C-alpha atoms as a printed R data frame, in Angstrom:
    type eleno elety resid chain resno       x      y       z
1   ATOM     1    CA   MET     A     1 -41.763 36.042   8.858
2   ATOM     2    CA   LYS     A     2 -39.315 39.071   9.669
3   ATOM     3    CA   PHE     A     3 -37.712 39.983   6.851
4   ATOM     4    CA   ARG     A     4 -34.342 40.588   6.756
5   ATOM     5    CA   LYS     A     5 -31.958 43.555   6.397
6   ATOM     6    CA   MET     A     6 -32.043 46.543   3.454
7   ATOM     7    CA   LYS     A     7 -30.857 44.767   0.380
8   ATOM     8    CA   ALA     A     8 -27.710 43.142   0.140
9   ATOM     9    CA   VAL     A     9 -25.228 44.350   2.408
10  ATOM    10    CA   LEU     A    10 -23.144 43.507   5.019
11  ATOM    11    CA   LEU     A    11 -23.813 44.336   8.260
12  ATOM    12    CA   THR     A    12 -21.265 46.543   9.639
13  ATOM    13    CA   THR     A    13 -19.363 46.278  13.393
14  ATOM    14    CA   ALA     A    14 -19.646 48.483  16.028
15  ATOM    15    CA   LEU     A    15 -16.500 49.627  15.688
16  ATOM    16    CA   THR     A    16 -14.923 51.617  12.726
17  ATOM    17    CA   VAL     A    17 -11.419 50.789  11.877
18  ATOM    18    CA   GLY     A    18  -9.270 54.080  12.431
19  ATOM    19    CA   MET     A    19  -7.545 54.608  15.541
20  ATOM    20    CA   ALA     A    20  -6.741 51.845  18.501
21  ATOM    21    CA   ALA     A    21 -10.109 51.963  19.546
22  ATOM    22    CA   PRO     A    22 -11.994 50.378  22.176
23  ATOM    23    CA   ALA     A    23 -13.580 46.940  21.424
24  ATOM    24    CA   TYR     A    24 -16.442 44.976  23.132
25  ATOM    25    CA   ALA     A    25 -15.989 41.036  23.040
26  ATOM    26    CA   ALA     A    26 -19.567 39.976  22.045
27  ATOM    27    CA   GLU     A    27 -20.509 36.701  23.037
28  ATOM    28    CA   ASN     A    28 -20.275 33.994  20.623
29  ATOM    29    CA   PRO     A    29 -24.273 33.228  20.009
30  ATOM    30    CA   GLY     A    30 -23.687 29.511  20.282
31  ATOM    31    CA   ASN     A    31 -25.873 27.181  18.558
32  ATOM    32    CA   THR     A    32 -28.757 29.290  18.044
33  ATOM    33    CA   GLY     A    33 -29.616 27.859  14.362
34  ATOM    34    CA   ILE     A    34 -28.148 31.020  12.912
35  ATOM    35    CA   THR     A    35 -27.169 30.614   9.072
36  ATOM    36    CA   TYR     A    36 -23.613 30.854   7.868
37  ATOM    37    CA   GLY     A    37 -24.469 33.966   6.417
38  ATOM    38    CA   GLU     A    38 -26.227 35.702   9.319
39  ATOM    39    CA   GLN     A    39 -23.363 35.141  11.437
40  ATOM    40    CA   ILE     A    40 -20.808 36.826   8.831
41  ATOM    41    CA   GLY     A    41 -23.648 39.670   8.192
42  ATOM    42    CA   VAL     A    42 -25.279 38.596   4.647
43  ATOM    43    CA   VAL     A    43 -28.855 38.979   4.564
44  ATOM    44    CA   ASN     A    44 -31.791 40.380   2.116
45  ATOM    45    CA   ALA     A    45 -34.904 41.918   3.404
46  ATOM    46    CA   PHE     A    46 -35.711 42.019  -0.016
47  ATOM    47    CA   ASN     A    47 -35.218 38.639  -1.544
48  ATOM    48    CA   LYS     A    48 -34.402 39.707  -4.895
49  ATOM    49    CA   PRO     A    49 -31.236 39.112  -6.914
50  ATOM    50    CA   PHE     A    50 -27.921 40.665  -5.984
51  ATOM    51    CA   THR     A    51 -26.606 43.095  -8.763
52  ATOM    52    CA   GLU     A    52 -23.383 41.608 -10.407
53  ATOM    53    CA   GLU     A    53 -21.805 44.959  -8.622
54  ATOM    54    CA   GLU     A    54 -23.700 44.104  -4.914
55  ATOM    55    CA   TRP     A    55 -22.836 40.321  -5.049
56  ATOM    56    CA   GLN     A    56 -18.819 41.011  -6.335
57  ATOM    57    CA   LYS     A    57 -18.813 43.028  -3.330
58  ATOM    58    CA   ILE     A    58 -20.343 40.766  -0.810
59  ATOM    59    CA   LYS     A    59 -18.110 37.976  -2.556
60  ATOM    60    CA   ALA     A    60 -15.154 40.004  -1.535
61  ATOM    61    CA   GLU     A    61 -15.702 40.843   1.858
62  ATOM    62    CA   VAL     A    62 -16.803 37.219   2.837
63  ATOM    63    CA   MET     A    63 -13.766 35.921   1.393
64  ATOM    64    CA   ALA     A    64 -11.645 38.566   3.316
65  ATOM    65    CA   LYS     A    65 -13.694 37.554   7.071
66  ATOM    66    CA   ASP     A    66 -13.188 34.234   6.028
67  ATOM    67    CA   PRO     A    67  -9.968 32.648   4.688
68  ATOM    68    CA   ASN     A    68 -11.802 29.095   4.473
69  ATOM    69    CA   MET     A    69 -14.253 30.402   1.755
70  ATOM    70    CA   THR     A    70 -12.511 30.217  -1.609
71  ATOM    71    CA   GLU     A    71 -14.001 31.897  -4.426
72  ATOM    72    CA   LEU     A    72 -16.230 28.698  -5.518
73  ATOM    73    CA   LEU     A    73 -17.737 28.134  -1.748
74  ATOM    74    CA   VAL     A    74 -19.147 31.569  -2.090
75  ATOM    75    CA   GLU     A    75 -20.647 30.835  -5.282
76  ATOM    76    CA   SER     A    76 -22.519 28.156  -4.297
77  ATOM    77    CA   LEU     A    77 -24.456 30.099  -1.596
78  ATOM    78    CA   ARG     A    78 -25.346 32.878  -3.479
79  ATOM    79    CA   ALA     A    79 -29.001 31.473  -4.308
80  ATOM    80    CA   GLU     A    80 -29.183 31.014  -0.356
81  ATOM    81    CA   TRP     A    81 -28.291 34.327   0.493
82  ATOM    82    CA   GLU     A    82 -30.483 35.691  -2.684
83  ATOM    83    CA   PHE     A    83 -33.808 34.336  -1.476
84  ATOM    84    CA   ASP     A    84 -34.639 33.499   1.945
85  ATOM    85    CA   TRP     A    85 -37.788 32.170   2.312
86  ATOM    86    CA   ASP     A    86 -38.936 30.380   5.826
87  ATOM    87    CA   ASP     A    87 -42.731 30.470   4.531
88  ATOM    88    CA   ALA     A    88 -44.641 32.217   1.977
89  ATOM    89    CA   PRO     A    89 -44.847 35.830   2.537
90  ATOM    90    CA   ASP     A    90 -47.805 37.549   4.315
91  ATOM    91    CA   PRO     A    91 -49.031 41.166   3.078
92  ATOM    92    CA   GLU     A    92 -49.992 41.822   7.055
93  ATOM    93    CA   TYR     A    93 -46.702 40.963   8.169
94  ATOM    94    CA   GLU     A    94 -44.327 44.194   8.260
95  ATOM    95    CA   ARG     A    95 -41.737 44.570   5.471
96  ATOM    96    CA   LEU     A    96 -38.961 47.140   4.578
97  ATOM    97    CA   GLU     A    97 -39.868 49.023   0.925
98  ATOM    98    CA   LYS     A    98 -36.828 51.549  -0.901
99  ATOM    99    CA   GLU     A    99 -38.694 54.750  -1.633
100 ATOM   100    CA   ASP     A   100 -37.447 57.805  -2.626
101 ATOM   101    CA   ASN     A   101 -38.927 60.754  -0.464
102 ATOM   102    CA   GLY     A   102 -37.605 63.661  -2.267
103 ATOM   103    CA   SER     A   103 -34.187 63.702  -0.602
104 ATOM   104    CA   GLY     A   104 -33.224 60.571  -2.369
105 ATOM   105    CA   GLU     A   105 -33.596 56.895  -1.828
106 ATOM   106    CA   LYS     A   106 -34.698 56.244   1.953
107 ATOM   107    CA   ILE     A   107 -35.984 52.593   2.928
108 ATOM   108    CA   ARG     A   108 -39.795 53.021   4.367
109 ATOM   109    CA   LEU     A   109 -41.576 50.041   6.566
110 ATOM   110    CA   TYR     A   110 -44.984 49.374   5.998
111 ATOM   111    CA   LYS     A   111 -47.584 46.877   7.521
112 ATOM   112    CA   GLY     A   112 -49.762 46.290   4.794
113 ATOM   113    CA   ASP     A   113 -50.197 49.054   2.587
114 ATOM   114    CA   THR     A   114 -49.851 51.467   5.237
115 ATOM   115    CA   ALA     A   115 -46.535 53.091   6.803
116 ATOM   116    CA   GLU     A   116 -45.600 52.223  10.259
117 ATOM   117    CA   ARG     A   117 -44.738 55.346  11.501
118 ATOM   118    CA   ASN     A   118 -42.338 55.792  14.970
119 ATOM   119    CA   GLN     A   119 -42.217 52.301  15.689
120 ATOM   120    CA   TRP     A   120 -39.552 49.763  16.666
121 ATOM   121    CA   TYR     A   121 -38.944 46.972  14.451
122 ATOM   122    CA   GLU     A   122 -36.538 43.947  14.871
123 ATOM   123    CA   VAL     A   123 -35.093 43.324  11.259
124 ATOM   124    CA   ASN     A   124 -33.155 39.980  12.420
125 ATOM   125    CA   ASP     A   125 -34.099 38.346  15.918
126 ATOM   126    CA   VAL     A   126 -31.177 36.460  16.211
127 ATOM   127    CA   LEU     A   127 -28.709 39.038  15.494
128 ATOM   128    CA   TYR     A   128 -30.677 41.408  17.659
129 ATOM   129    CA   SER     A   129 -31.044 43.931  14.892
130 ATOM   130    CA   TRP     A   130 -33.566 46.988  15.440
131 ATOM   131    CA   VAL     A   131 -33.973 49.794  13.427
132 ATOM   132    CA   HIS     A   132 -36.754 52.491  14.250
133 ATOM   133    CA   SER     A   133 -38.831 54.588  11.649
134 ATOM   134    CA   ASP     A   134 -39.901 58.295  12.246
135 ATOM   135    CA   ASN     A   135 -42.787 60.205  11.852
136 ATOM   136    CA   GLU     A   136 -43.107 59.038   8.295
137 ATOM   137    CA   GLY     A   137 -42.285 55.719   8.521
138 ATOM   138    CA   TYR     A   138 -38.740 56.477   6.932
139 ATOM   139    CA   LEU     A   139 -35.820 54.400   8.925
140 ATOM   140    CA   TYR     A   140 -33.614 56.754  10.623
141 ATOM   141    CA   GLN     A   141 -30.414 56.786   9.377
142 ATOM   142    CA   ASN     A   142 -26.976 58.131  10.549
143 ATOM   143    CA   GLN     A   143 -29.384 60.063  13.358
144 ATOM   144    CA   TRP     A   144 -29.976 60.557  17.015
145 ATOM   145    CA   LEU     A   145 -33.196 59.012  18.416
146 ATOM   146    CA   ASN     A   146 -34.325 60.458  21.914
147 ATOM   147    CA   GLU     A   147 -37.041 58.572  23.235
148 ATOM   148    CA   ASN     A   148 -38.085 58.927  27.151
149 ATOM   149    CA   GLY     A   149 -34.769 60.603  27.849
150 ATOM   150    CA   ARG     A   150 -33.002 57.611  26.951
151 ATOM   151    CA   TRP     A   151 -30.447 58.361  23.256
152 ATOM   152    CA   PHE     A   152 -30.265 55.559  20.769
153 ATOM   153    CA   TYR     A   153 -28.023 55.787  17.562
154 ATOM   154    CA   PHE     A   154 -28.614 54.447  13.808
155 ATOM   155    CA   GLY     A   155 -25.699 54.451  11.866
156 ATOM   156    CA   GLU     A   156 -25.181 54.085   7.991
157 ATOM   157    CA   ASP     A   157 -26.736 50.648   7.818
158 ATOM   158    CA   TYR     A   158 -29.956 51.909   9.807
159 ATOM   159    CA   TYR     A   159 -29.031 49.444  12.618
160 ATOM   160    CA   MET     A   160 -29.511 50.705  16.027
161 ATOM   161    CA   SER     A   161 -26.258 50.607  17.475
162 ATOM   162    CA   GLN     A   162 -24.443 48.332  19.877
163 ATOM   163    CA   GLY     A   163 -21.335 48.656  21.613
164 ATOM   164    CA   TRP     A   164 -18.675 51.440  20.926
165 ATOM   165    CA   LYS     A   165 -19.464 53.654  17.965
166 ATOM   166    CA   GLN     A   166 -17.136 56.654  16.716
167 ATOM   167    CA   ILE     A   167 -20.035 59.412  16.029
168 ATOM   168    CA   ALA     A   168 -18.497 62.797  14.366
169 ATOM   169    CA   GLY     A   169 -14.920 61.959  15.652
170 ATOM   170    CA   ASP     A   170 -15.853 60.836  19.473
171 ATOM   171    CA   TRP     A   171 -16.601 57.492  20.491
172 ATOM   172    CA   TYR     A   172 -20.175 56.537  22.541
173 ATOM   173    CA   PHE     A   173 -20.899 53.144  23.903
174 ATOM   174    CA   PHE     A   174 -24.460 51.807  23.012
175 ATOM   175    CA   VAL     A   175 -25.511 49.053  25.171
176 ATOM   176    CA   VAL     A   176 -25.208 45.574  24.378
177 ATOM   177    CA   HIS     A   177 -27.551 42.769  24.282
178 ATOM   178    CA   ARG     A   178 -27.506 40.391  27.170
179 ATOM   179    CA   THR     A   179 -24.221 41.433  28.394
180 ATOM   180    CA   ALA     A   180 -22.471 44.864  29.181
181 ATOM   181    CA   PRO     A   181 -19.930 46.059  31.767
182 ATOM   182    CA   ILE     A   182 -21.754 48.804  33.069
183 ATOM   183    CA   SER     A   183 -23.917 49.083  35.901
184 ATOM   184    CA   GLY     A   184 -27.681 50.505  36.628
185 ATOM   185    CA   ASP     A   185 -31.023 50.369  34.601
186 ATOM   186    CA   ARG     A   186 -30.296 50.923  31.474
187 ATOM   187    CA   ALA     A   187 -31.766 49.945  27.823
188 ATOM   188    CA   PHE     A   188 -31.047 47.709  25.349
189 ATOM   189    CA   GLY     A   189 -29.184 49.868  22.573
190 ATOM   190    CA   GLU     A   190 -29.025 53.118  24.796
191 ATOM   191    CA   MET     A   191 -26.118 55.849  25.223
192 ATOM   192    CA   THR     A   192 -24.678 55.545  28.463
193 ATOM   193    CA   ALA     A   193 -23.399 58.480  30.193
194 ATOM   194    CA   ASN     A   194 -21.572 59.681  33.289
195 ATOM   195    CA   GLN     A   195 -20.648 56.085  33.247
196 ATOM   196    CA   TRP     A   196 -18.070 53.876  34.357
197 ATOM   197    CA   LEU     A   197 -17.513 50.723  31.451
198 ATOM   198    CA   ASP     A   198 -15.637 47.998  33.154
199 ATOM   199    CA   PHE     A   199 -13.894 46.068  30.915
200 ATOM   200    CA   ARG     A   200 -11.699 44.350  33.654
201 ATOM   201    CA   TYR     A   201 -12.633 40.993  32.202
202 ATOM   202    CA   THR     A   202 -12.652 40.892  28.859
203 ATOM   203    CA   TYR     A   203  -9.015 40.978  26.983
204 ATOM   204    CA   GLU     A   204  -8.604 44.779  27.649
205 ATOM   205    CA   ASN     A   205  -8.468 44.335  31.439
206 ATOM   206    CA   THR     A   206  -9.291 48.093  31.481
207 ATOM   207    CA   TRP     A   207 -11.385 50.393  32.796
208 ATOM   208    CA   TYR     A   208 -13.267 53.773  30.740
209 ATOM   209    CA   TYR     A   209 -15.330 56.485  31.312
210 ATOM   210    CA   VAL     A   210 -18.072 58.349  29.226
211 ATOM   211    CA   ASP     A   211 -19.076 61.901  30.026
212 ATOM   212    CA   ALA     A   212 -22.528 63.527  30.960
213 ATOM   213    CA   SER     A   213 -22.937 64.067  26.769
214 ATOM   214    CA   GLY     A   214 -21.904 60.184  26.394
215 ATOM   215    CA   LYS     A   215 -18.296 60.692  24.707
216 ATOM   216    CA   MET     A   216 -15.616 58.426  25.545
217 ATOM   217    CA   VAL     A   217 -13.157 60.164  27.829
218 ATOM   218    CA   THR     A   218  -9.560 60.864  26.817
219 ATOM   219    CA   GLY     A   219  -6.879 62.868  29.134
220 ATOM   220    CA   TRP     A   220  -7.763 64.176  32.602
221 ATOM   221    CA   GLU     A   221 -11.170 63.954  34.050
222 ATOM   222    CA   LYS     A   222 -12.122 64.586  37.113
223 ATOM   223    CA   ILE     A   223 -14.680 62.401  38.577
224 ATOM   224    CA   ASN     A   224 -16.591 62.740  42.335
225 ATOM   225    CA   GLY     A   225 -13.911 64.701  43.483
226 ATOM   226    CA   LYS     A   226 -11.027 62.564  42.397
227 ATOM   227    CA   TRP     A   227  -8.890 63.085  38.840
228 ATOM   228    CA   TYR     A   228  -8.228 60.096  36.571
229 ATOM   229    CA   TYR     A   229  -6.388 60.258  33.284
230 ATOM   230    CA   PHE     A   230  -7.383 58.323  30.127
231 ATOM   231    CA   ASP     A   231  -4.678 57.768  27.181
232 ATOM   232    CA   GLU     A   232  -5.697 58.755  23.866
233 ATOM   233    CA   ASN     A   233  -7.774 55.421  23.128
234 ATOM   234    CA   GLY     A   234  -9.832 55.804  26.362
235 ATOM   235    CA   ARG     A   235  -8.005 53.289  28.876
236 ATOM   236    CA   ILE     A   236  -7.309 54.301  32.523
237 ATOM   237    CA   LYS     A   237  -3.859 54.385  33.034
238 ATOM   238    CA   SER     A   238  -2.332 53.956  36.571
239 ATOM   239    CA   GLY     A   239   1.178 54.106  37.922
240 ATOM   240    CA   TRP     A   240   3.527 56.844  36.798
241 ATOM   241    CA   LEU     A   241   2.617 59.465  34.478
242 ATOM   242    CA   LYS     A   242   4.809 62.335  32.396
243 ATOM   243    CA   ASP     A   243   2.487 64.763  31.270
244 ATOM   244    CA   GLY     A   244   4.722 67.573  30.226
245 ATOM   245    CA   ASP     A   245   7.769 68.199  31.988
246 ATOM   246    CA   LYS     A   246   6.184 67.053  35.119
247 ATOM   247    CA   TRP     A   247   5.756 63.362  36.711
248 ATOM   248    CA   TYR     A   248   2.072 62.409  38.602
249 ATOM   249    CA   TYR     A   249   1.501 58.980  40.210
250 ATOM   250    CA   LEU     A   250  -2.504 57.351  39.416
251 ATOM   251    CA   ASP     A   251  -2.729 54.737  42.723
252 ATOM   252    CA   GLU     A   252  -2.305 51.323  41.067
253 ATOM   253    CA   TYR     A   253  -2.127 49.670  44.946
254 ATOM   254    CA   ARG     A   254  -5.238 50.030  45.652
255 ATOM   255    CA   ASP     A   255  -7.151 49.364  42.655
256 ATOM   256    CA   ASP     A   256  -8.514 53.177  42.622
257 ATOM   257    CA   TYR     A   257  -6.492 54.823  39.514
258 ATOM   258    CA   SER     A   258  -6.933 58.128  40.482
259 ATOM   259    CA   MET     A   259  -4.137 60.653  41.449
260 ATOM   260    CA   VAL     A   260  -2.185 60.733  43.994
261 ATOM   261    CA   THR     A   261  -0.928 63.674  46.060
262 ATOM   262    CA   GLY     A   262   0.672 64.145  49.639
263 ATOM   263    CA   TRP     A   263   3.179 61.606  50.539
264 ATOM   264    CA   ARG     A   264   3.450 58.398  48.883
265 ATOM   265    CA   GLN     A   265   5.891 55.276  49.456
266 ATOM   266    CA   ILE     A   266   6.114 53.476  46.253
267 ATOM   267    CA   LYS     A   267   8.673 50.619  46.371
268 ATOM   268    CA   GLY     A   268  10.173 51.186  49.304
269 ATOM   269    CA   THR     A   269  10.795 55.088  48.488
270 ATOM   270    CA   TRP     A   270   9.061 58.018  49.630
271 ATOM   271    CA   TYR     A   271   8.087 60.474  47.155
272 ATOM   272    CA   TYR     A   272   5.742 63.618  47.716
273 ATOM   273    CA   PHE     A   273   3.247 65.128  45.321
274 ATOM   274    CA   ASP     A   274   1.726 68.512  45.427
275 ATOM   275    CA   GLU     A   275  -1.940 69.687  45.499
276 ATOM   276    CA   SER     A   276  -1.769 69.284  41.531
277 ATOM   277    CA   GLY     A   277  -0.614 66.062  41.789
278 ATOM   278    CA   ALA     A   278   2.800 67.276  40.338
279 ATOM   279    CA   MET     A   279   5.823 65.289  42.152
280 ATOM   280    CA   LEU     A   280   8.379 67.334  43.891
281 ATOM   281    CA   SER     A   281  11.621 66.872  42.640
282 ATOM   282    CA   ASN     A   282  15.506 68.437  42.700
283 ATOM   283    CA   CYS     A   283  13.950 70.602  45.693
284 ATOM   284    CA   THR     A   284  13.951 71.456  49.431
285 ATOM   285    CA   LYS     A   285  10.381 71.846  50.695
286 ATOM   286    CA   LYS     A   286   8.424 72.958  53.463
287 ATOM   287    CA   ILE     A   287   5.731 70.682  54.401
288 ATOM   288    CA   ASN     A   288   4.051 71.117  57.648
289 ATOM   289    CA   GLY     A   289   6.242 73.284  58.987
290 ATOM   290    CA   VAL     A   290   9.017 70.451  58.638
291 ATOM   291    CA   ASN     A   291  11.608 70.975  55.594
292 ATOM   292    CA   TYR     A   292  11.983 67.864  52.958
293 ATOM   293    CA   THR     A   293  14.683 67.717  50.356
294 ATOM   294    CA   PHE     A   294  14.243 65.689  47.127
295 ATOM   295    CA   SER     A   295  16.291 64.531  44.625
296 ATOM   296    CA   ALA     A   296  16.322 64.685  41.114
297 ATOM   297    CA   SER     A   297  14.159 61.586  40.634
298 ATOM   298    CA   GLY     A   298  11.912 62.739  43.334
299 ATOM   299    CA   ALA     A   299  13.019 60.638  46.134
300 ATOM   300    CA   TRP     A   300  12.718 61.875  49.363
301 ATOM   301    CA   ILE     A   301  16.720 62.275  50.598
302 ATOM   302    CA   LYS     A   302  16.423 61.012  54.648
């Protein structure tokens, strides 16, 4: 039997509430036999009764997540969620225990009476929930792990992050089980870096980019010799862009989205963008030995 998550807490998603942040439309697990409690994140590693405070919190969050769940229905499921035995516990199975390590209460991974050190452990093999123990057997929490050059992050709930995760104010993307909008050889849960993230086939229909440190890019970014612009939520911009008092054009016709320089015809009108990408306007400019005049809107006056 696999013991499930730490005592009676609702699983958090990879996305926290705040800015209009990037999101990953995860696949529906479909007919995998998972219980309603597992679907909405109610799992219990220790199979002990909830305290009244724990239960009231869980009940409130369940009812907020599912408007069809009345208080009476949630109360009827309490016993099922408190105790979830598939078979008798085996002392040789890996298990999680709460302990005080001197700096506060922590969760420790055991096999039998021995702490499991520097080990991966799948807490729930349906929800693909993984944790990792340190060299004392305590689970990583709000910590980075570098394993053979691959970076992983474990959140407040001890779980390995998947999808978008905000850490110290910056957004990162960690490979999601089964599907991920990335290319290349990346491990499940690994932080992506120097990577385009293709969300064109989700409801967002956009691209993101994460830099060498794994942080989601916003604003101007030079990638492989070309300049791109990403809005405050990390979504790539295309078409006209006003930045300060200057206008730029980001190539939408070639599905490239890179900043345009030089001449460009847009909807039948010719414009010229200097080497910085700024559109010329309300001026006369000598280009390749020929004087050209541009109106206040930037259109070339023939």
